[in-house]
Backbone as numpy.savetxt, mean C-alpha at the origin, in Angstrom:
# Nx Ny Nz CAx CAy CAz Cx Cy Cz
20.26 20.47 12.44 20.19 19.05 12.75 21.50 18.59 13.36
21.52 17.50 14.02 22.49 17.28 15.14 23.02 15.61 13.81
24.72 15.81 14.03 25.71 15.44 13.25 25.22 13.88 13.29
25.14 13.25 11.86 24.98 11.53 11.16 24.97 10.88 12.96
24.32 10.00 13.33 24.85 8.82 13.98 25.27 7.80 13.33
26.22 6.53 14.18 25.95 5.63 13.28 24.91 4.76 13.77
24.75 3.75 12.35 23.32 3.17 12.42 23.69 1.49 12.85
22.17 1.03 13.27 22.04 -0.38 13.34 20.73 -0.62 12.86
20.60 -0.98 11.37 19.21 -0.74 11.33 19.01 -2.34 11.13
18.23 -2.28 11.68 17.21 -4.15 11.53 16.81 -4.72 9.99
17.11 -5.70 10.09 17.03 -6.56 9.36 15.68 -7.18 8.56
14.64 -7.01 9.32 13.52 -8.18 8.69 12.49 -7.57 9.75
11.00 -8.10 8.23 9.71 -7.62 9.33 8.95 -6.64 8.38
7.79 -6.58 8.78 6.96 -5.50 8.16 6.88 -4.34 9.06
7.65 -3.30 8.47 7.70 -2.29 8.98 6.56 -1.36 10.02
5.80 -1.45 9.14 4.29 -0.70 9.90 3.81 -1.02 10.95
4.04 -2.59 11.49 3.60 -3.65 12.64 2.46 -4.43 12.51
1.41 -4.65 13.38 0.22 -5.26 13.52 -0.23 -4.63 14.57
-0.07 -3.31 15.07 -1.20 -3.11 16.23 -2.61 -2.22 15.84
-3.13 -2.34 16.93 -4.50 -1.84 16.89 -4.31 -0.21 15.86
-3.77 0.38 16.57 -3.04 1.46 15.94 -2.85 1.66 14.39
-2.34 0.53 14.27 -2.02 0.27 12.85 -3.20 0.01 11.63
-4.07 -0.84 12.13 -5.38 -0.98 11.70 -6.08 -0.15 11.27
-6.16 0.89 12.67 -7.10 1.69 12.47 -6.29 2.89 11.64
-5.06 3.31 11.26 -4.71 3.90 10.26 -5.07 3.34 8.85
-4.86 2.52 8.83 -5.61 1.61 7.42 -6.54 1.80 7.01
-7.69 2.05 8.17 -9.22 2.02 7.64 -9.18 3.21 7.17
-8.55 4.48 8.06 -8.51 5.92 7.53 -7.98 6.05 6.27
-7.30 5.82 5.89 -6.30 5.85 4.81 -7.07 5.54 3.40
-7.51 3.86 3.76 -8.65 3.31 2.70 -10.07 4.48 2.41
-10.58 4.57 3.65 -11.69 5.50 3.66 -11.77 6.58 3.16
-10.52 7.42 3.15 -10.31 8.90 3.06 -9.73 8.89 1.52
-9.27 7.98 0.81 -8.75 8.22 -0.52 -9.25 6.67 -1.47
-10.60 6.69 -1.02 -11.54 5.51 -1.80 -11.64 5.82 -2.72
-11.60 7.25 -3.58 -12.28 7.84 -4.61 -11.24 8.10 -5.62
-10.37 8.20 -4.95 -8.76 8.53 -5.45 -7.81 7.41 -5.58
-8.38 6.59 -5.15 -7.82 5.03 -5.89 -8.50 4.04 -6.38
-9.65 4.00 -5.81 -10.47 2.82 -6.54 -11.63 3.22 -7.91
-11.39 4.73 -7.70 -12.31 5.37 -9.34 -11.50 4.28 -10.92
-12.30 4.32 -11.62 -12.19 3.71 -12.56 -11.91 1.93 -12.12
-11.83 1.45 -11.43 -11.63 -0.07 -10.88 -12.87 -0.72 -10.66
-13.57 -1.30 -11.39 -14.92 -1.97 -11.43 -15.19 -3.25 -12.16
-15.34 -3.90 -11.27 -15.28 -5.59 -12.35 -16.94 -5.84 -12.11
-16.95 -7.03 -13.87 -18.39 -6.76 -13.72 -19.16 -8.08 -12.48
-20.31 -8.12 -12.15 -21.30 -9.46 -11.18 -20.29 -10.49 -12.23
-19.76 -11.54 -10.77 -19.82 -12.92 -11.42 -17.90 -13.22 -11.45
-17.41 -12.11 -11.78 -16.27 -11.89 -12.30 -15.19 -12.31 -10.95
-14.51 -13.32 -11.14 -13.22 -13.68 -10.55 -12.32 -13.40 -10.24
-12.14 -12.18 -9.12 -10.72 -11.34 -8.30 -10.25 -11.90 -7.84
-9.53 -11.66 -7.09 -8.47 -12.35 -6.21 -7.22 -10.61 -5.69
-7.43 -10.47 -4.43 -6.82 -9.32 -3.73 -6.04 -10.36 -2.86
-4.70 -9.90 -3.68 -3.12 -10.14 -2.51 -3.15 -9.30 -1.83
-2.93 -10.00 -0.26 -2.18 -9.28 0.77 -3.16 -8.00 1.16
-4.64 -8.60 1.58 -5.57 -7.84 1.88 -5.62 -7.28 3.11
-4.33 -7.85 4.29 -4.13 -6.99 5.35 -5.85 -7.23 6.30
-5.72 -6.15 6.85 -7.12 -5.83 7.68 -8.62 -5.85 6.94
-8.15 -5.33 5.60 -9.51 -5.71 4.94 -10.16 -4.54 4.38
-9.11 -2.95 4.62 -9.54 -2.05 4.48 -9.91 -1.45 2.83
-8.78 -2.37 2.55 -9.21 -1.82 0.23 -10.31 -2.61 0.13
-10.55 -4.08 0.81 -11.71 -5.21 0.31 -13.08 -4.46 0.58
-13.40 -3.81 1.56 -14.53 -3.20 1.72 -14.92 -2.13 0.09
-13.42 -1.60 -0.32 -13.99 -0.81 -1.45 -14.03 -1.77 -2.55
-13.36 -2.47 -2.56 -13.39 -3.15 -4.12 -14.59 -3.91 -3.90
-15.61 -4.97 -3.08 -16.78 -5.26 -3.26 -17.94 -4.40 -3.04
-17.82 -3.17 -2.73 -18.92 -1.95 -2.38 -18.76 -1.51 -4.33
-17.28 -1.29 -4.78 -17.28 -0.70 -5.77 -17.78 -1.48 -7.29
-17.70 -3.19 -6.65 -18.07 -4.10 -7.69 -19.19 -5.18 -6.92
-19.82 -4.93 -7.01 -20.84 -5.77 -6.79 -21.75 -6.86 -7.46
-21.10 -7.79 -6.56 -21.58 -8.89 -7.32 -20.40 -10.26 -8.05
-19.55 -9.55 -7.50 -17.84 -10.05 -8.04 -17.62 -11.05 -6.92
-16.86 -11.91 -7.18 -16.64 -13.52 -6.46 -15.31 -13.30 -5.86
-15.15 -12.63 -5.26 -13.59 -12.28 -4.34 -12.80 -13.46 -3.73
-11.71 -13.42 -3.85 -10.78 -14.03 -2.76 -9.89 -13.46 -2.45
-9.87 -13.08 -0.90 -8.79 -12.48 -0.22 -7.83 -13.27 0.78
-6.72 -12.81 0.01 -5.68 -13.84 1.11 -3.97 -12.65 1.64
-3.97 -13.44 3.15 -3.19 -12.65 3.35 -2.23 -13.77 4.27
-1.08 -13.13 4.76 -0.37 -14.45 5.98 -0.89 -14.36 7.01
-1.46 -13.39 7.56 -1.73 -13.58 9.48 -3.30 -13.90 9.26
-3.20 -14.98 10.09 -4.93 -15.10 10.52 -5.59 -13.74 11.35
-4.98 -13.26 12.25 -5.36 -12.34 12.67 -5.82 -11.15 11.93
-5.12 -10.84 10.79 -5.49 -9.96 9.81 -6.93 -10.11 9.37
-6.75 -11.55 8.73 -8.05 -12.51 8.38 -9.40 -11.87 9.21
-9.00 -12.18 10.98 -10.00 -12.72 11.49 -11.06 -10.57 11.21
-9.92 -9.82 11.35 -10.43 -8.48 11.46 -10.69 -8.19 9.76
-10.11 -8.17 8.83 -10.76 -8.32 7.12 -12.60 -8.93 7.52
-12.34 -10.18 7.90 -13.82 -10.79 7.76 -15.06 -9.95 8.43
-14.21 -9.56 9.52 -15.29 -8.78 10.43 -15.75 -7.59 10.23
-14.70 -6.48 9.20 -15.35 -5.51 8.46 -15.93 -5.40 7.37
-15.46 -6.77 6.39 -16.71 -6.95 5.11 -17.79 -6.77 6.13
-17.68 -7.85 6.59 -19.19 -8.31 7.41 -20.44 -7.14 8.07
-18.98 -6.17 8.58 -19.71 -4.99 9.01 -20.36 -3.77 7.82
-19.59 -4.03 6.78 -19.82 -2.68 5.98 -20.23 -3.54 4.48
-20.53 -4.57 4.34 -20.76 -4.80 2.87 -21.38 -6.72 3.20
-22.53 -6.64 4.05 -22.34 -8.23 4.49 -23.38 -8.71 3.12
-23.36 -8.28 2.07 -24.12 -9.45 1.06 -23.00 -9.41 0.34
-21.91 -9.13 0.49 -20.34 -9.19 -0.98 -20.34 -11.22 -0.68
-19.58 -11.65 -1.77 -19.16 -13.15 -1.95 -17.48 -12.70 -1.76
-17.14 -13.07 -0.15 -15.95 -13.17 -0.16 -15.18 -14.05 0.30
-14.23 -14.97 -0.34 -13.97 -16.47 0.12 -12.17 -16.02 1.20
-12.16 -16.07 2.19 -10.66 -15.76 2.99 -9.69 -17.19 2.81
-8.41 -16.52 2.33 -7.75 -17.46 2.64 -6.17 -17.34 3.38
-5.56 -17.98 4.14 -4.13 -17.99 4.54 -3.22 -18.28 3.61
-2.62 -17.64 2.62 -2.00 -18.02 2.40 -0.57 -17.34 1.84
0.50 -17.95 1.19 1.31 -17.29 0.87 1.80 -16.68 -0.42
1.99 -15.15 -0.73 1.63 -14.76 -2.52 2.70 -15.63 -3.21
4.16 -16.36 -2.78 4.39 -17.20 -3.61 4.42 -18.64 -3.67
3.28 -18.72 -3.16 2.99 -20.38 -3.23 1.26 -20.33 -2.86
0.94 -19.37 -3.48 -1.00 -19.74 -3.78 -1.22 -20.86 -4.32
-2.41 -21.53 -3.45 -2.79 -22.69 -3.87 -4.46 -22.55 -4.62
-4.34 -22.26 -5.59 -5.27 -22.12 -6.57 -4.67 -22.61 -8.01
-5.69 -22.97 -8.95 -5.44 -23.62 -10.10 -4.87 -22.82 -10.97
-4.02 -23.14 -12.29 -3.97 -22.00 -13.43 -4.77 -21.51 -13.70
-4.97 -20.02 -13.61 -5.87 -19.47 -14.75 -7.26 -19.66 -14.00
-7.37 -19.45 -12.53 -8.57 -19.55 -11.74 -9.36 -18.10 -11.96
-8.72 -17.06 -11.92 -8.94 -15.80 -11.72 -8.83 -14.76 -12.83
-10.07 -13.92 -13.32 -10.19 -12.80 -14.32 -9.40 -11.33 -14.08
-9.44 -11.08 -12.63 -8.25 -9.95 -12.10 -8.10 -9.92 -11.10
-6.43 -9.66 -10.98 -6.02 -9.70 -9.86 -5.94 -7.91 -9.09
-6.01 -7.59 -7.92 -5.97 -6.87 -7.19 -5.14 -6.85 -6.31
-3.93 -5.67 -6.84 -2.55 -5.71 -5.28 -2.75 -4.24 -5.13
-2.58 -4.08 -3.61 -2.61 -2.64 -3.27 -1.55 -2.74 -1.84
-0.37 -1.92 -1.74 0.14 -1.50 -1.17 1.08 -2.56 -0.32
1.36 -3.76 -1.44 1.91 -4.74 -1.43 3.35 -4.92 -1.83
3.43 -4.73 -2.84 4.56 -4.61 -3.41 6.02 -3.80 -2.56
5.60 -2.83 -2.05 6.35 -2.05 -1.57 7.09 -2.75 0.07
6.65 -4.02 -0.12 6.85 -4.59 1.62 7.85 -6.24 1.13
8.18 -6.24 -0.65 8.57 -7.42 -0.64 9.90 -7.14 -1.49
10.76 -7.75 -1.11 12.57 -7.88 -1.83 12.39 -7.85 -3.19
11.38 -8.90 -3.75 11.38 -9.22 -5.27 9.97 -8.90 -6.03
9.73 -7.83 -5.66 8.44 -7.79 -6.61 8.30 -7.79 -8.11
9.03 -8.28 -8.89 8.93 -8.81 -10.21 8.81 -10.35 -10.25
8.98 -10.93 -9.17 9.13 -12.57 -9.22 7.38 -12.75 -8.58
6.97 -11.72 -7.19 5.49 -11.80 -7.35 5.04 -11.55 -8.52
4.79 -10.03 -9.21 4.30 -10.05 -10.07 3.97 -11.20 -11.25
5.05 -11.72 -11.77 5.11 -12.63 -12.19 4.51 -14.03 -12.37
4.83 -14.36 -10.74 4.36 -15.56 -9.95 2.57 -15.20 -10.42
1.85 -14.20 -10.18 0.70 -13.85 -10.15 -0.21 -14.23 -11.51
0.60 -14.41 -12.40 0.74 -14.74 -13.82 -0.11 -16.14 -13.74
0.22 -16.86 -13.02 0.11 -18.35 -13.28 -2.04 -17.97 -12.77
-2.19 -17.54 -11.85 -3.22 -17.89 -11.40 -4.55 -17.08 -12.13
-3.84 -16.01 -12.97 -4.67 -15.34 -13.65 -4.72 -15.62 -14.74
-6.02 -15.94 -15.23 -5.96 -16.27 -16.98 -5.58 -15.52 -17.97
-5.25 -16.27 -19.51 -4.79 -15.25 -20.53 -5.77 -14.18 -20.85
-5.66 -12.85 -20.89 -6.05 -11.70 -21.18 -7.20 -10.88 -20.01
-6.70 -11.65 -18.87 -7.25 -10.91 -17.62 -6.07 -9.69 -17.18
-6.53 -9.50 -16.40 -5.85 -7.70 -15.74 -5.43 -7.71 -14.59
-4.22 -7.10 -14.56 -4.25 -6.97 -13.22 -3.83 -5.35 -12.71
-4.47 -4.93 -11.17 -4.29 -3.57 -10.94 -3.18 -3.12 -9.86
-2.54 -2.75 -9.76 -1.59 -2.52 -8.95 -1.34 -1.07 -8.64
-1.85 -0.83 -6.92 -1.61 0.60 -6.68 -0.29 0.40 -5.41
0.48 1.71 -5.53 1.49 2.39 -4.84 1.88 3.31 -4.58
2.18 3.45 -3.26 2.76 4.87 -2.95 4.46 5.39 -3.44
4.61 6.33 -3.30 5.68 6.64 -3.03 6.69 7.91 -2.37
7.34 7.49 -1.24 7.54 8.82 -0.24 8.20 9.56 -0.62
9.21 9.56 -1.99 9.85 10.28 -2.43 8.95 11.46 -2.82
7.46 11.65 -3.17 6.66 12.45 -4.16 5.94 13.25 -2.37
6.68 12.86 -1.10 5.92 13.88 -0.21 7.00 15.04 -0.17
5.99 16.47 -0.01 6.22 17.38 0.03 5.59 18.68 0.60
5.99 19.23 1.57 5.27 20.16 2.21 5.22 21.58 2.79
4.49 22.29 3.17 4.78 22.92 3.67 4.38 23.60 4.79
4.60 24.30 5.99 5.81 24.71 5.81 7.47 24.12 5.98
8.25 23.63 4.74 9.01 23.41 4.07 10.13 22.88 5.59
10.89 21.37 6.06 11.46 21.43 7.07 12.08 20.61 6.85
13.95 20.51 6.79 14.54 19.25 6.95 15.01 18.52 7.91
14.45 19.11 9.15 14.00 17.42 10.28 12.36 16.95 9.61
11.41 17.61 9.09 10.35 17.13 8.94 10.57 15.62 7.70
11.93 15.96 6.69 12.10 15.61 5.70 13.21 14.21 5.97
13.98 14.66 6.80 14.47 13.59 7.76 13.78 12.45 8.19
13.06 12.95 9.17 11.73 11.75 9.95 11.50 10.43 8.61
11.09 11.38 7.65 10.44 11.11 6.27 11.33 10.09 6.06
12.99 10.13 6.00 13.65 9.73 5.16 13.84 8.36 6.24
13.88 8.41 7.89 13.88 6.95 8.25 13.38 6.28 7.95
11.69 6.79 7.88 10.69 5.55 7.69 11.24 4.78 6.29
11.82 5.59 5.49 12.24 4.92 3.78 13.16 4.05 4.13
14.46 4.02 5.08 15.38 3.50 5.35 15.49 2.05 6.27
14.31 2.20 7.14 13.66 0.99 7.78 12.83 0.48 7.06
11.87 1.02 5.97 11.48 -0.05 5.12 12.45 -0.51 4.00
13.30 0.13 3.24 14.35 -0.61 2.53 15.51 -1.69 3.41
15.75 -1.67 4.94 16.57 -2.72 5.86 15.69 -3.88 5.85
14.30 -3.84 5.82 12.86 -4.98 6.16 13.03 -5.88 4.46
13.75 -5.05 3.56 13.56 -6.33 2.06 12.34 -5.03 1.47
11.78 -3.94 1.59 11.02 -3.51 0.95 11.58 -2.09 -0.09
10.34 -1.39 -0.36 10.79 -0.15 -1.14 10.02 1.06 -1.03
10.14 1.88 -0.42 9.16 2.62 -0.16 8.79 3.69 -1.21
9.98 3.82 -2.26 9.73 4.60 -3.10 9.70 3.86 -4.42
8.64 2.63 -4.49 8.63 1.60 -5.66 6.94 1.90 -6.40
6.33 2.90 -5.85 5.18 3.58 -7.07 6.07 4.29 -8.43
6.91 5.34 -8.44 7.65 5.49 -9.81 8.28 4.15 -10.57
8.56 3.34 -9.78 8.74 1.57 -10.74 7.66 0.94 -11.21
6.52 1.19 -10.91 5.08 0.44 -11.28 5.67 -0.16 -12.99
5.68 0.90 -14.06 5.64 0.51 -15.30 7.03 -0.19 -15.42
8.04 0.01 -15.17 8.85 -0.90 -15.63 8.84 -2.63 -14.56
8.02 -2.67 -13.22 8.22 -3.39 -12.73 7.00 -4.97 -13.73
5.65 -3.90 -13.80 4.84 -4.96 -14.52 5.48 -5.25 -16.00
6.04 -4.41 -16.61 6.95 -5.23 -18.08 7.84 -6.40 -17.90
8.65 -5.55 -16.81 9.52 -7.11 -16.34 8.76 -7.99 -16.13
7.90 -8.49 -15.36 7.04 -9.66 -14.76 5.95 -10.04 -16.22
6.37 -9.60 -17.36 5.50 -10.23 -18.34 4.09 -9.69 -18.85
4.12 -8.47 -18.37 2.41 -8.09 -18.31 2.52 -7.51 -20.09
1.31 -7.34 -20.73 1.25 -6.57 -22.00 0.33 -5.18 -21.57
0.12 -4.06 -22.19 -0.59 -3.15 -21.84 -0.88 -2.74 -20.85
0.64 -2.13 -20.25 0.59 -1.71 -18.96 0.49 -0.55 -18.93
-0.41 0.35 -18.00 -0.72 1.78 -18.44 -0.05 2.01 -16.78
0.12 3.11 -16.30 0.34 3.52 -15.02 0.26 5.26 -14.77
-0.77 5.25 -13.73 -0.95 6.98 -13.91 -0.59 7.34 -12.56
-0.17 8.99 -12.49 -0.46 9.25 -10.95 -1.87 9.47 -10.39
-1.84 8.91 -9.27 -2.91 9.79 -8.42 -2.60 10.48 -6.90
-3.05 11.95 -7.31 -2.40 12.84 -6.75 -3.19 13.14 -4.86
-2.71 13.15 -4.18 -3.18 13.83 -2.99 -2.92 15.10 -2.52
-3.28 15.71 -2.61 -3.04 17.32 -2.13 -3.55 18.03 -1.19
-3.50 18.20 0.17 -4.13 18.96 1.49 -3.89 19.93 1.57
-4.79 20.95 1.77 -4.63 22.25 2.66 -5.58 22.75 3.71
-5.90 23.70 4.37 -7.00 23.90 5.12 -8.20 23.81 4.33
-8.18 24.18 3.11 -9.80 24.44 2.25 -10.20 22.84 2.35
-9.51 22.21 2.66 -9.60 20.52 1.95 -9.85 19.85 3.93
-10.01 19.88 4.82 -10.36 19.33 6.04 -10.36 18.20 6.19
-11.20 17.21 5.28 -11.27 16.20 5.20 -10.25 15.30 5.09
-9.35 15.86 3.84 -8.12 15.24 3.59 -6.84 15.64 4.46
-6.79 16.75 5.08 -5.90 17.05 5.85 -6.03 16.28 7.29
-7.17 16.11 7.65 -7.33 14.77 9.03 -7.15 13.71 8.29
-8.03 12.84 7.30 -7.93 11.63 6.88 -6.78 11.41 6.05
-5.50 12.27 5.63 -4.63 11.39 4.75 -3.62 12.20 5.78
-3.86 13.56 5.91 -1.75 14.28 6.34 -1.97 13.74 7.62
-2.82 14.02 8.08 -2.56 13.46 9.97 -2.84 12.17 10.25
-4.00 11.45 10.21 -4.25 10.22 10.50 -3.59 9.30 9.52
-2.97 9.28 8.69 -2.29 8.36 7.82 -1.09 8.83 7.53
-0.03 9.73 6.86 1.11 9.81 6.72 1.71 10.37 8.28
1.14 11.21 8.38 1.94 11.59 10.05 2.12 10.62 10.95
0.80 9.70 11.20 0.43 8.80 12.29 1.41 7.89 11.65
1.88 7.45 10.37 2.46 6.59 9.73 4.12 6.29 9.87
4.44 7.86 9.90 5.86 8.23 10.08 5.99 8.07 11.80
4.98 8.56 12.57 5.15 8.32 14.06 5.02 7.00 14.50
4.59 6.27 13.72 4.70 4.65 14.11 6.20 4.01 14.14
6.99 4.80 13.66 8.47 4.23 13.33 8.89 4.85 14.70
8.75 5.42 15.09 9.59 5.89 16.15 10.69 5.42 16.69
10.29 4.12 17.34 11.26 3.35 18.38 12.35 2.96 17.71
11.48 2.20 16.77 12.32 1.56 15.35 13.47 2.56 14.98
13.19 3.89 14.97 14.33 4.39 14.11 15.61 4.91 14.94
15.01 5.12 16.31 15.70 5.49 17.41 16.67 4.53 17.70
16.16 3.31 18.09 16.58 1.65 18.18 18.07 1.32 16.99
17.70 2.03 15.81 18.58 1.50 14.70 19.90 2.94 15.04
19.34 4.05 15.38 20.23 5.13 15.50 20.38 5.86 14.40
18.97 5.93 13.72 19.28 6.62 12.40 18.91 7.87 13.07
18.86 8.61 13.92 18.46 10.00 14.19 18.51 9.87 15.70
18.92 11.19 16.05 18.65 11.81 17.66 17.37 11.86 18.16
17.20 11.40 19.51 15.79 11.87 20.11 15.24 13.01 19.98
16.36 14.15 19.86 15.98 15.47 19.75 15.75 16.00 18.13
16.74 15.50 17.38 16.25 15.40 15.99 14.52 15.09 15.44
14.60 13.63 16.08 13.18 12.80 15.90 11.83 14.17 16.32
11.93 14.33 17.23 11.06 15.02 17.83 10.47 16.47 17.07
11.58 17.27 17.01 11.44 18.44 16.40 10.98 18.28 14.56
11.87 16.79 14.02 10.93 16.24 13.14 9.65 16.22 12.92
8.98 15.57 13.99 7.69 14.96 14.02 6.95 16.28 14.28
7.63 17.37 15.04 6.31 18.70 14.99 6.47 19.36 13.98
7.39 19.72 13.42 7.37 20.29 11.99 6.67 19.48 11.11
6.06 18.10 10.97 5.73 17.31 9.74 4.14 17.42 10.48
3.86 17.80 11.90 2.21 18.56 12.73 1.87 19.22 11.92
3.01 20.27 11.98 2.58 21.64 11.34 1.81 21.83 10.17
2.16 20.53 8.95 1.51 20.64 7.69 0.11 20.07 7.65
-0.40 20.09 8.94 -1.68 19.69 8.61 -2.57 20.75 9.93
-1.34 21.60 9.98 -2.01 22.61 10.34 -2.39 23.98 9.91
-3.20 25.18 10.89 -4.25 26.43 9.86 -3.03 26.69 8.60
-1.83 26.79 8.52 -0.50 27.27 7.79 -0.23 26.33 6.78
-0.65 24.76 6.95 0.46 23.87 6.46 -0.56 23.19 4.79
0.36 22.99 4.31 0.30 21.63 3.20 0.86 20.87 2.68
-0.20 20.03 2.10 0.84 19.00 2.22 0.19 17.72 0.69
1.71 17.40 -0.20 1.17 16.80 -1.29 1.93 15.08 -1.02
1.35 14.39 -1.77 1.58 13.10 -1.78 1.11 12.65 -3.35
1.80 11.39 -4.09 1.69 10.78 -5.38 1.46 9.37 -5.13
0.88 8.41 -5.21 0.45 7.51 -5.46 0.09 6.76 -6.88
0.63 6.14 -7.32 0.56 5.14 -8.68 -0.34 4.12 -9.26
-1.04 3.83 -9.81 -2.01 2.94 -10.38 -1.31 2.59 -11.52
-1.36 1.07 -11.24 -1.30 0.53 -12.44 -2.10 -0.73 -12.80
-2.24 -0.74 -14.38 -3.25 -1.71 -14.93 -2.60 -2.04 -16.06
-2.32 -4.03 -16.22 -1.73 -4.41 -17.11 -2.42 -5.64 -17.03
-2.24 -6.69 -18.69 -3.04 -7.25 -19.25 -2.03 -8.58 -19.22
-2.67 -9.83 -18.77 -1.73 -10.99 -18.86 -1.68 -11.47 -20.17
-0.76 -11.72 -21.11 -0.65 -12.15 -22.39 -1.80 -13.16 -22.57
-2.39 -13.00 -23.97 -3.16 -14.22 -24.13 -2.52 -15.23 -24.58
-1.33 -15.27 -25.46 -0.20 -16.04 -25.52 0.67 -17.07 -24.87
0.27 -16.39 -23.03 0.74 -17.06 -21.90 2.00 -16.57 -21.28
3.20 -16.55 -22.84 4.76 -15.69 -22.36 5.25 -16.68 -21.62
6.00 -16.16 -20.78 6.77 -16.68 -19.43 6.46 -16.43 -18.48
5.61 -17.03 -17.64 5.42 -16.66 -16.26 7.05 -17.41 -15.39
7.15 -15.86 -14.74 8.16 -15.67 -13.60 8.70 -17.15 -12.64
9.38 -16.96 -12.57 9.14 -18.33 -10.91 9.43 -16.97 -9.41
């Protein structure tokens, strides 16, 4: 590898972007590890969710396919997000009850105690203070409702065959999302993050991803179309900040090919967690 540059890394922003591109990694991502995150997550007909920061809409398709009959509200900041969320319920689940809204996770405008569980997925990891959300989340969910919280984390990728430009690449994308206010390696915080924010009976497990050739499915739908395509979305970004050489970057990005190729594998950890809002009430966060 070619000697440290120095850096200018940016300040603010959601790392991943908003393009078409981006989307359609989402849907893959959601699609290809539905079973591996949303197993055991089932609320019963009738029951009062509420999914922060539903993005494109790609977890909402599983959580009303997986609960049916559940009174959803999904809210996110971009209308645009909105307008493409609405249009794939619509496409893949059009009898779900799902109410859209604009808005912002710390200043939801809903009543105390509107909602039986809350639903965050892949949220947390994009905000400065996620114990003050968590928290904040408190108010809108009633005493002894649940809430589920899944996360990744890039520290738990690992592959082979084994490369430190592949591991590099890896390490900008962490470094441009920690300059943006986020955390990319905030799935191993799950349990201490929901204690802080007040939760009681917080359980948190891994869930594991593991590719190799025997596995096809997962080696297109999670190593290539979602972590590879994921890490190659940073590109400019990381070039731009000077955290790596063009020639670095590059030889990166084919070595991190390789693991989802006839030779390669490739593991990933992801976090679930499920914790219980005091019936007591406690302290909700500000």
């Amino acid at each position: 590898m070619n000697s440290p540059l120095t850096t200018d890394v940016p300040a603010a922003g959601y790392v991943h972007g908003y393009s078409r591109r981006e989307a359609r990694r989402l849907g893959d991502q959601a699609d290809t590890l539905a079973t591996l995150l949303h197993s055991g997550t089932s609320y019963p007909p009738g029951s009062r969710v509420l999914e922060v920061g539903c993005g494109v809409g790609a977890q909402t398709v599983h959580l009303v396919t997986g609960s049916p009959g559940v009174r959803l509200v999904a809210v996110d900041l971009s209308d645009d997000s909105l307008a493409e969320a609405r249009a794939r319920v619509a496409a893949h689940a059009p009898q779900a009850h799902v109410e859209w809204c604009r808005a912002d996770l710390f200043d939801l405008p809903f009543a105390d105690a509107t909602f039986d569980h809350v639903f965050v997925c892949f949220v947390l990891e994009h905000l400065p203070d996620p114990v003050r959300a968590l928290a904040g989340l408190r108010r809108v969910l009633r005493p002894g409702g649940t809430v589920t919280v899944i996360e990744g984390d890039h520290g738990s990728a690992f592959f082979h065959p084994d490369s430190a430009w592949a591991s590099a690449a890896v390490r900008c994308l962490v470094r441009l999302q920690a300059a943006a206010g986020g955390n990319a390696l905030i799935g191993r915080e799950l349990q201490p993050l929901l204690t802080a924010a007040g939760y009681r009976d917080v359980r948190v497990a891994p869930r594991t991803v593991y590719a190799d050739p025997s596995r096809p499915e997962l080696v297109r739908g999670f190593t290539r179309d979602t972590f590879v395509a994921m890490v190659e979305g940073v590109r400019e970004e990381a070039l731009a900040a000077r955290l790596v050489s063009p020639e670095d970057w590059d030889r990166g990005l084919a070595d991190l090919r390789r693991t989802a190729g006839p030779d390669g594998t490739f593991h990933y950890v992801f976090f679930k967690g499920l914790a219980v809002n005091p019936a007591d009430g406690g302290a909700c966060g500000e």
